[in-house]
Coordinates of C-alpha atoms and ligand atoms in Angstrom, one line a residue:
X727 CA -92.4 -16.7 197.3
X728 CA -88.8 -16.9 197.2
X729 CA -87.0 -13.5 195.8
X730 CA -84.7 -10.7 196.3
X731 CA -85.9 -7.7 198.4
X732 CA -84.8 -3.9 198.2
X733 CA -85.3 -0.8 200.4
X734 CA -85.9 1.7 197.9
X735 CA -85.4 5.5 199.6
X736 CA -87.3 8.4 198.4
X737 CA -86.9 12.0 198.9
X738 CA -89.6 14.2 200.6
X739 CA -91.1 15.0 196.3
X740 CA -91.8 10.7 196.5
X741 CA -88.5 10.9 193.9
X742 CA -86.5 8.1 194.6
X743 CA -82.9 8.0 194.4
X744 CA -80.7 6.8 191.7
X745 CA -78.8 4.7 194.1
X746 CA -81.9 2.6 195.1
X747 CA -83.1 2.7 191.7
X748 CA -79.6 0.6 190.5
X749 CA -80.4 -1.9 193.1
X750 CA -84.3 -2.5 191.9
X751 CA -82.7 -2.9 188.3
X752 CA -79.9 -5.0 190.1
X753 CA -82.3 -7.3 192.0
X754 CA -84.5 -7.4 188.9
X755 CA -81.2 -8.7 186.8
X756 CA -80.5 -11.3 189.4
X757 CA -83.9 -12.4 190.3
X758 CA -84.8 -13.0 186.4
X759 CA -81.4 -15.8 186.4
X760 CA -82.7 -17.2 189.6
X761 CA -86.1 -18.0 188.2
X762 CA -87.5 -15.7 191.3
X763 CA -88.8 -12.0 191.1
X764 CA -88.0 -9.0 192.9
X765 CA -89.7 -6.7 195.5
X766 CA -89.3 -3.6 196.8
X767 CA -89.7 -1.6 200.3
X768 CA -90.8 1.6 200.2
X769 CA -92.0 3.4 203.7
X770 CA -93.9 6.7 204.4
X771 CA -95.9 9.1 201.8
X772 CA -95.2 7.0 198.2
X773 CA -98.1 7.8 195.9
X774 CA -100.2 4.4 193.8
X775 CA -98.4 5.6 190.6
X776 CA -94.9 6.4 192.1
X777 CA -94.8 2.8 193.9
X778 CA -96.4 1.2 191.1
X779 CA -93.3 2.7 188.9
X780 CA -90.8 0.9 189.8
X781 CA -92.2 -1.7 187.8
X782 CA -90.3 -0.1 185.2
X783 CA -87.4 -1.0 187.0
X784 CA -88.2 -4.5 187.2
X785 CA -89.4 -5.0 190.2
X786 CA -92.8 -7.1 190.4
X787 CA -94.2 -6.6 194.2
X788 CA -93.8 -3.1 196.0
X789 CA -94.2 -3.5 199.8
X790 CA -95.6 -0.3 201.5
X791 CA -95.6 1.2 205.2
X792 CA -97.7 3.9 205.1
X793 CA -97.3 4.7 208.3
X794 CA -93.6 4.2 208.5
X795 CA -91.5 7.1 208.5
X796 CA -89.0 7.8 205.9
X797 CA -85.4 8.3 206.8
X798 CA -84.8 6.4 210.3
X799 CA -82.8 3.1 210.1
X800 CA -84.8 1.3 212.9
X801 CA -88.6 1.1 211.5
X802 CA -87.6 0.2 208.3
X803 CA -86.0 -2.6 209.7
X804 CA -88.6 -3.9 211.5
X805 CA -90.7 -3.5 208.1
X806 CA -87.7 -5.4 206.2
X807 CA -87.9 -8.0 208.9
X808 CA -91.5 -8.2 208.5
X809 CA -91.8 -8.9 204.6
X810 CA -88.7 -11.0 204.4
X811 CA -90.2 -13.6 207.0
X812 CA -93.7 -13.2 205.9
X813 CA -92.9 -13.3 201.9
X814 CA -90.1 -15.7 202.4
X815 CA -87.4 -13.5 200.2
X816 CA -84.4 -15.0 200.5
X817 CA -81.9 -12.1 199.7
X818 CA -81.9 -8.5 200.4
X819 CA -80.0 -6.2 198.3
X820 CA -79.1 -2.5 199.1
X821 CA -77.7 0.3 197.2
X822 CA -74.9 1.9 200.1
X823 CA -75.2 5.0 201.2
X824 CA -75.6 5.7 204.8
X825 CA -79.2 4.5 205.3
X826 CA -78.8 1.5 203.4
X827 CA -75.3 0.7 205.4
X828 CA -77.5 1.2 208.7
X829 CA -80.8 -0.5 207.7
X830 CA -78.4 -3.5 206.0
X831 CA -76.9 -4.2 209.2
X832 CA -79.7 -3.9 211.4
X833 CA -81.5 -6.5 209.1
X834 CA -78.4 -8.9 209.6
X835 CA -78.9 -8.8 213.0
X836 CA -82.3 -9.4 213.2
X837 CA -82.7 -11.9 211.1
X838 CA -79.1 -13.5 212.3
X839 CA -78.6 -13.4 208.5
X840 CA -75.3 -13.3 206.3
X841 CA -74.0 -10.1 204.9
X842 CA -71.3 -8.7 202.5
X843 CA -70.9 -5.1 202.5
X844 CA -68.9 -2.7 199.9
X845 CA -70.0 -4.5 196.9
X846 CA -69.5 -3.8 193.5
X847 CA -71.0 -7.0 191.8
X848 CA -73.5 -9.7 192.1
X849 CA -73.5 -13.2 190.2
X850 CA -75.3 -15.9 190.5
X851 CA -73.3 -18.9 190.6
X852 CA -75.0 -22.8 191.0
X853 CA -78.6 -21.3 191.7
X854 CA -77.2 -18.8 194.5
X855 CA -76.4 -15.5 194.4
X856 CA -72.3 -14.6 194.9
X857 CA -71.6 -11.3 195.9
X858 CA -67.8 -9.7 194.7
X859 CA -66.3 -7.7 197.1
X860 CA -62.8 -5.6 196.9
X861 CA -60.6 -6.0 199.5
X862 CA -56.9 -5.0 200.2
X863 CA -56.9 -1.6 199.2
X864 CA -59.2 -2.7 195.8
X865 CA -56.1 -4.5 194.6
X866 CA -58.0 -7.9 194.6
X867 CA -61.8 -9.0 195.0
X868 CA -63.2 -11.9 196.4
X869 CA -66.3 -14.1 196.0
X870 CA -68.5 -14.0 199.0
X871 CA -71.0 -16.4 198.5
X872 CA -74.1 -17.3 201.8
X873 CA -74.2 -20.8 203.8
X874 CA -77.7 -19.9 205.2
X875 CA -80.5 -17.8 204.0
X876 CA -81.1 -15.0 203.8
X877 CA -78.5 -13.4 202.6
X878 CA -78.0 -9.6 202.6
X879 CA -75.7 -8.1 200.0
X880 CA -74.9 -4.0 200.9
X881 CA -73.6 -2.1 197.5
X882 CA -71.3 0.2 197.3
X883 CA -73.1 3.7 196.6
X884 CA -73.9 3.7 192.4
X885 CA -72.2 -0.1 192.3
X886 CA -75.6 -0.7 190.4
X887 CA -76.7 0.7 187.4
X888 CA -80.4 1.9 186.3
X889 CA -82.2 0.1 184.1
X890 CA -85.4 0.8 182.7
X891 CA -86.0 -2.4 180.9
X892 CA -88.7 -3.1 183.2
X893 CA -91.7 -5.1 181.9
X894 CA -94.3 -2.5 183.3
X895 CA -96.3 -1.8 186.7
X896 CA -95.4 -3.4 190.0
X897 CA -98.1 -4.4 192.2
X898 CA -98.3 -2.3 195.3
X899 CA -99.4 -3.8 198.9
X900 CA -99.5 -2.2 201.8
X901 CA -98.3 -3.4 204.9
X902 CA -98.9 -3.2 208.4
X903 CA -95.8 -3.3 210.8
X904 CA -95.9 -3.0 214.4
X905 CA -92.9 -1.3 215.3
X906 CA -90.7 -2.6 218.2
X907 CA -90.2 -0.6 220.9
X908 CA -87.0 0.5 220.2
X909 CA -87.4 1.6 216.9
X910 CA -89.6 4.4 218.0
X911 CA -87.2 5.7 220.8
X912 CA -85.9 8.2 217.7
X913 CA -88.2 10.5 215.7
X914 CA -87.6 12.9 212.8
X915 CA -87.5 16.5 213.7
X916 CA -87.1 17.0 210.2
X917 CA -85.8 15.8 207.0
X918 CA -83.5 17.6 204.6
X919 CA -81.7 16.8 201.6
X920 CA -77.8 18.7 201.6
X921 CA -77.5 19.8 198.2
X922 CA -74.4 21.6 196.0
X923 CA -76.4 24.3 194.1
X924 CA -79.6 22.6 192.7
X925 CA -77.8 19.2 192.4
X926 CA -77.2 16.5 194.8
X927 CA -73.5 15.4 193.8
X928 CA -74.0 11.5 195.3
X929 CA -76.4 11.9 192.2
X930 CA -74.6 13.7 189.6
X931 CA -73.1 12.4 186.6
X932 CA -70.6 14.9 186.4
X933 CA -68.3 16.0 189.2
X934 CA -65.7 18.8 189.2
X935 CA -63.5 18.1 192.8
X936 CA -61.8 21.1 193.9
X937 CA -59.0 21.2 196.5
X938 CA -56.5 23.0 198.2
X939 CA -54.7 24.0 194.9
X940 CA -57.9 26.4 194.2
X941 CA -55.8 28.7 196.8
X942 CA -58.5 30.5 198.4
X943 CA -62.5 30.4 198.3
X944 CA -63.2 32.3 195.7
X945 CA -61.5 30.5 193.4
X946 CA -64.1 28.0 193.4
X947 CA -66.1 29.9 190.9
X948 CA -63.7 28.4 188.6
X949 CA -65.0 25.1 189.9
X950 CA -68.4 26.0 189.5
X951 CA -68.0 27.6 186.0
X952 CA -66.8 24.6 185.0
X953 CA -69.3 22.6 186.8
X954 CA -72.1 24.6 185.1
X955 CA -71.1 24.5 181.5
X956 CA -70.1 20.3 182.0
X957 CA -73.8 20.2 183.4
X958 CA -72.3 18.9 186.7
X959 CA -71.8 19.7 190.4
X960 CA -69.1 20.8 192.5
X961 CA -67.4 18.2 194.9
X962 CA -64.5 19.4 197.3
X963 CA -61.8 18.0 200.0
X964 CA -61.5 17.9 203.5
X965 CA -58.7 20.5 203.6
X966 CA -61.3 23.0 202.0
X967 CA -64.5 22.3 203.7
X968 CA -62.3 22.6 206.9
X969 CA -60.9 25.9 206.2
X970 CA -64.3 27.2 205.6
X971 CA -63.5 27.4 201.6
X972 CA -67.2 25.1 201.0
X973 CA -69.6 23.6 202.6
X974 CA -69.2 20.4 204.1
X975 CA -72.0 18.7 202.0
X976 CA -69.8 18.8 199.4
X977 CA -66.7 16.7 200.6
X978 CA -66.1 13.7 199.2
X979 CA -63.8 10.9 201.2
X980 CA -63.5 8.8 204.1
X981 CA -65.9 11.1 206.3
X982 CA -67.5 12.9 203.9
X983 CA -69.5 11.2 200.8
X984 CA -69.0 7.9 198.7
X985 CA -69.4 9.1 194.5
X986 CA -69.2 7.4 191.5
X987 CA -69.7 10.0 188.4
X988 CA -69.2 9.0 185.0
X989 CA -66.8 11.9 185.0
X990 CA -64.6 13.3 188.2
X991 CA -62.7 16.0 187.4
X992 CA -60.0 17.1 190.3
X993 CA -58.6 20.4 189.9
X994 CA -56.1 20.6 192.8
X995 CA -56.6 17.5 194.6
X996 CA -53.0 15.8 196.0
X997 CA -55.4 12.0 195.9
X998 CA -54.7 11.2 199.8
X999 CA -56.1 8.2 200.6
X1000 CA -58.7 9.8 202.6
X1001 CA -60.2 11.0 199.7
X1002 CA -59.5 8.4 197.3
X1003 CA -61.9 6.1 199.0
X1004 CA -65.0 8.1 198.1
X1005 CA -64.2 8.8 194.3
X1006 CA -62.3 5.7 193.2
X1007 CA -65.3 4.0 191.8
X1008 CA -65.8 7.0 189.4
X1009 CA -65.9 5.5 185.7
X1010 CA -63.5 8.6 184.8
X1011 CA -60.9 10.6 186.4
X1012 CA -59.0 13.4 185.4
X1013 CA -56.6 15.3 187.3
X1014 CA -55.0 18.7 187.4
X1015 CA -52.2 19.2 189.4
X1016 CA -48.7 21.8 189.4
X1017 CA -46.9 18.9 190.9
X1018 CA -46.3 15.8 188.5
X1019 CA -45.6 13.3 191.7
X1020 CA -48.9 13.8 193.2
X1021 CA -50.5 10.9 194.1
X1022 CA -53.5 10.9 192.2
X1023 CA -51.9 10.7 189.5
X1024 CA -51.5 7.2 190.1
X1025 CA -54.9 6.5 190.0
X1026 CA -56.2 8.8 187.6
X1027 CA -57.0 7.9 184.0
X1028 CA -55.5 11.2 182.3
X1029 CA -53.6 13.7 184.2
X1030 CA -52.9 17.0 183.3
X1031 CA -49.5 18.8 185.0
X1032 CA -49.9 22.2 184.9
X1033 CA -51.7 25.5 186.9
X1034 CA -55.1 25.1 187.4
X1035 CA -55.6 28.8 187.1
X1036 CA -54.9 29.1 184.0
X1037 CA -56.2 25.3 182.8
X1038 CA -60.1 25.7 184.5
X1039 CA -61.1 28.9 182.7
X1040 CA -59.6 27.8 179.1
X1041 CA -61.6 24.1 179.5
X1042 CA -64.5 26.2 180.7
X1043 CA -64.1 28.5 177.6
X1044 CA -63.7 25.1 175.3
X1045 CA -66.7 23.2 176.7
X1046 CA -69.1 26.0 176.2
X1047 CA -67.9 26.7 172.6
X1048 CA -68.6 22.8 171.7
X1049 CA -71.8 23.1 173.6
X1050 CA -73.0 26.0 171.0
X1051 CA -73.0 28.2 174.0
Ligands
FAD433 C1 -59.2 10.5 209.7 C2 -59.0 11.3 208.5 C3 -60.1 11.4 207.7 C4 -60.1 12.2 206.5 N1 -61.2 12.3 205.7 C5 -61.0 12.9 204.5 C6 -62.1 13.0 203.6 O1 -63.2 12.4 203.8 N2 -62.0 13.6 202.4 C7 -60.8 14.3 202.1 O2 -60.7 14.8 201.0 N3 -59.8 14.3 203.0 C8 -59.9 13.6 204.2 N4 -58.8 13.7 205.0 C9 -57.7 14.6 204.7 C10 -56.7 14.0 203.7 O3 -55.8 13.2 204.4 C11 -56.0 15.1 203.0 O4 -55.4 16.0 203.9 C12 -56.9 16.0 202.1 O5 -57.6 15.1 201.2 C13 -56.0 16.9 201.2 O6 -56.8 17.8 200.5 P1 -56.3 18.5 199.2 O7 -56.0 17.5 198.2 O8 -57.3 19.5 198.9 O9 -55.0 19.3 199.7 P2 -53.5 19.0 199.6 O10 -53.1 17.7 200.0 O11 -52.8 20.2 200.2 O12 -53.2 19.1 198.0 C14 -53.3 20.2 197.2 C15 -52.8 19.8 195.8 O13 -53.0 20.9 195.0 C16 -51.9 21.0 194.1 N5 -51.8 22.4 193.6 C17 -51.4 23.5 194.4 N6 -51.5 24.6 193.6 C18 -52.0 24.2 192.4 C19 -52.2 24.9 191.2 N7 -52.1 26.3 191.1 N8 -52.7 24.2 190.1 C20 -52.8 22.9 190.2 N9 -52.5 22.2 191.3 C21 -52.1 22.8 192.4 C22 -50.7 20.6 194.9 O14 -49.7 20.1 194.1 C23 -51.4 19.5 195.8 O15 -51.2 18.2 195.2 C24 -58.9 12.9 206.2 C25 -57.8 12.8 207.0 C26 -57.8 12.0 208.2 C27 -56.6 11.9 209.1

């Protein structure tokens, strides 16, 4: 059966991740133009019902490794291998993020396939599919479309959206991969999930970014007030985690983590490039800054010039009062 193939990634509760769960809906979206279906790749502890629910993403055939381990790049590529040759998909589709960056390329290799990483679109175009990818700084995209099969097609992180318009239950099979030897040369010592507060900001629909205008650490609080009473998380610069202000899960950028809120609010943030590249993609971005020739400005849908001392607490004080709270 020809079709489109996603990893799906779960988190140790068998939740899995908005980020995988835009690239079932994704898959499901292309797969229903091409005439084909989609499946899905799930690995390790994934309960009947939790497999069989991402029907309700669209997709018709989950895959499962049992005996896979969740969270190391190599096996699930050796369990991608398997069901792409064995099922004859002729795409695979990925939802960014690191594992899906490292599990995407290994695939590629493997299967001596074609990629396009960094994607913010599909299409399908004459009965293939066309993947759109940004180049030169986002300031153009191009069409990248496959000359072989299969073709692999890496998302940005949150390029796809959810969409439960799912006809129902997927069918769940389990399959049985034997690993190569390589892939068992790592093993997982243990798996955690880096979270700011309760929430997981690559998740989060509402970001609050603080930088080095916040002045000193505990001036974050104004951050996280703000954070809390949006129904958000707090995100934070380089310049910040590395003077100890918050913890590194939080930063956002080049080395840190990729986000695309609805809403990114940056509350001291100059907008270096460094840290443009992991919230650009946000739908919304507003920015407080003293100084009205900071950069991100320039990129920002509505800035505000002014002290964000005196600008967080009063937006904190307004958001509660039209919450009723
Ligand atoms: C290889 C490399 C990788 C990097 N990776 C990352 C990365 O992943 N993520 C990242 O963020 N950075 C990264 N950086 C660092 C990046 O270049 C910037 O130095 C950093 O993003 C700046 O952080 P900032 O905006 O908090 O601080 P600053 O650039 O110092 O900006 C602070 C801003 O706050 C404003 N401000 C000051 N006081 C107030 C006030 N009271 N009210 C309102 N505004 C105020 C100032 O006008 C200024 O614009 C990287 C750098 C390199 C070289």
């Amino acid at each position: 059966m020809a079709g489109i193939l996603v990893y799906a990634l779960h988190d140790d509760e068998g939740n899995f991740n908005k980020n995988s769960l835009g690239a079932v809906s994704e898959a499901a979206r292309l797969a229903g133009e091409l005439g084909t279906e989609a499946g899905v790749v799930v690995v390790g502890d994934v309960s009947d019902d939790a497999a069989a629910g991402l029907g309700a993403y669209g997709a018709k055939k989950v895959h499962r490794a049992k005996d896979v381990p969740e969270g190391l790049a190599q096996p699930i590529v050796d369990v991608m291998a398997k069901v792409m040759q064995d099922e004859g998909y002729d795409y695979a589709l990925f939802g960014g993020g690191l594992l899906g960056f490292e599990v995407g390329a290994g695939l590629t290799a493997r299967l001596n396939a074609g990629v396009t990483m960094e994607v913010t679109a599909v299409k399908v175009s004459d009965g293939k599919l066309v993947a759109e990818r940004p180049v030169l700084q986002d300031s153009a995209i191009v069409d990248v479309g496959y000359v072989g099969e299969p073709g692999i097609i890496i998302g940005r992180l949150n390029a796809f959206d959810m969409d439960e318009g799912g006809d129902g239950s997927a069918e769940v099979a389990d399959v049985d991969v034997e690993l190569s030897d390589w892939s068992t040369k790592a093993t997982m010592v243990e798996r955690g999930e880096a979270r700011g507060e309760d929430v997981n900001i690559e998740d989060a629909d509402i970001l609050v970014g603080g930088g080095r205008g916040l002045g000193k650490a505990e001036s974050f609080e104004l951050a996280e007030q703000l954070a809390e009473a949006l129904g958000g998380a707090v995100a934070a610069t380089r310049a910040v985690v590395d003077a100890g202000w918050y913890p590194y899960a939080a930063q956002i950028g080049q080395t840190g983590k990729t986000v695309a809120p609805k809403l990114y609010l940056a509350a001291g943030i100059s907008g270096a490039i460094q840290h443009k590249v992991g919230m650009q993609s946000s739908e919304n971005i507003l920015a407080i800054n003293k100084d009205p020739n900071a950069p991100i400005f320039e990129f920002a849908d509505l800035g505000v010039v002014g002290d964000l001392h005196k600008i967080l607490p009063k937006l904190t004080e307004a958001v509660k009062a039209k919450k009723g709270g």
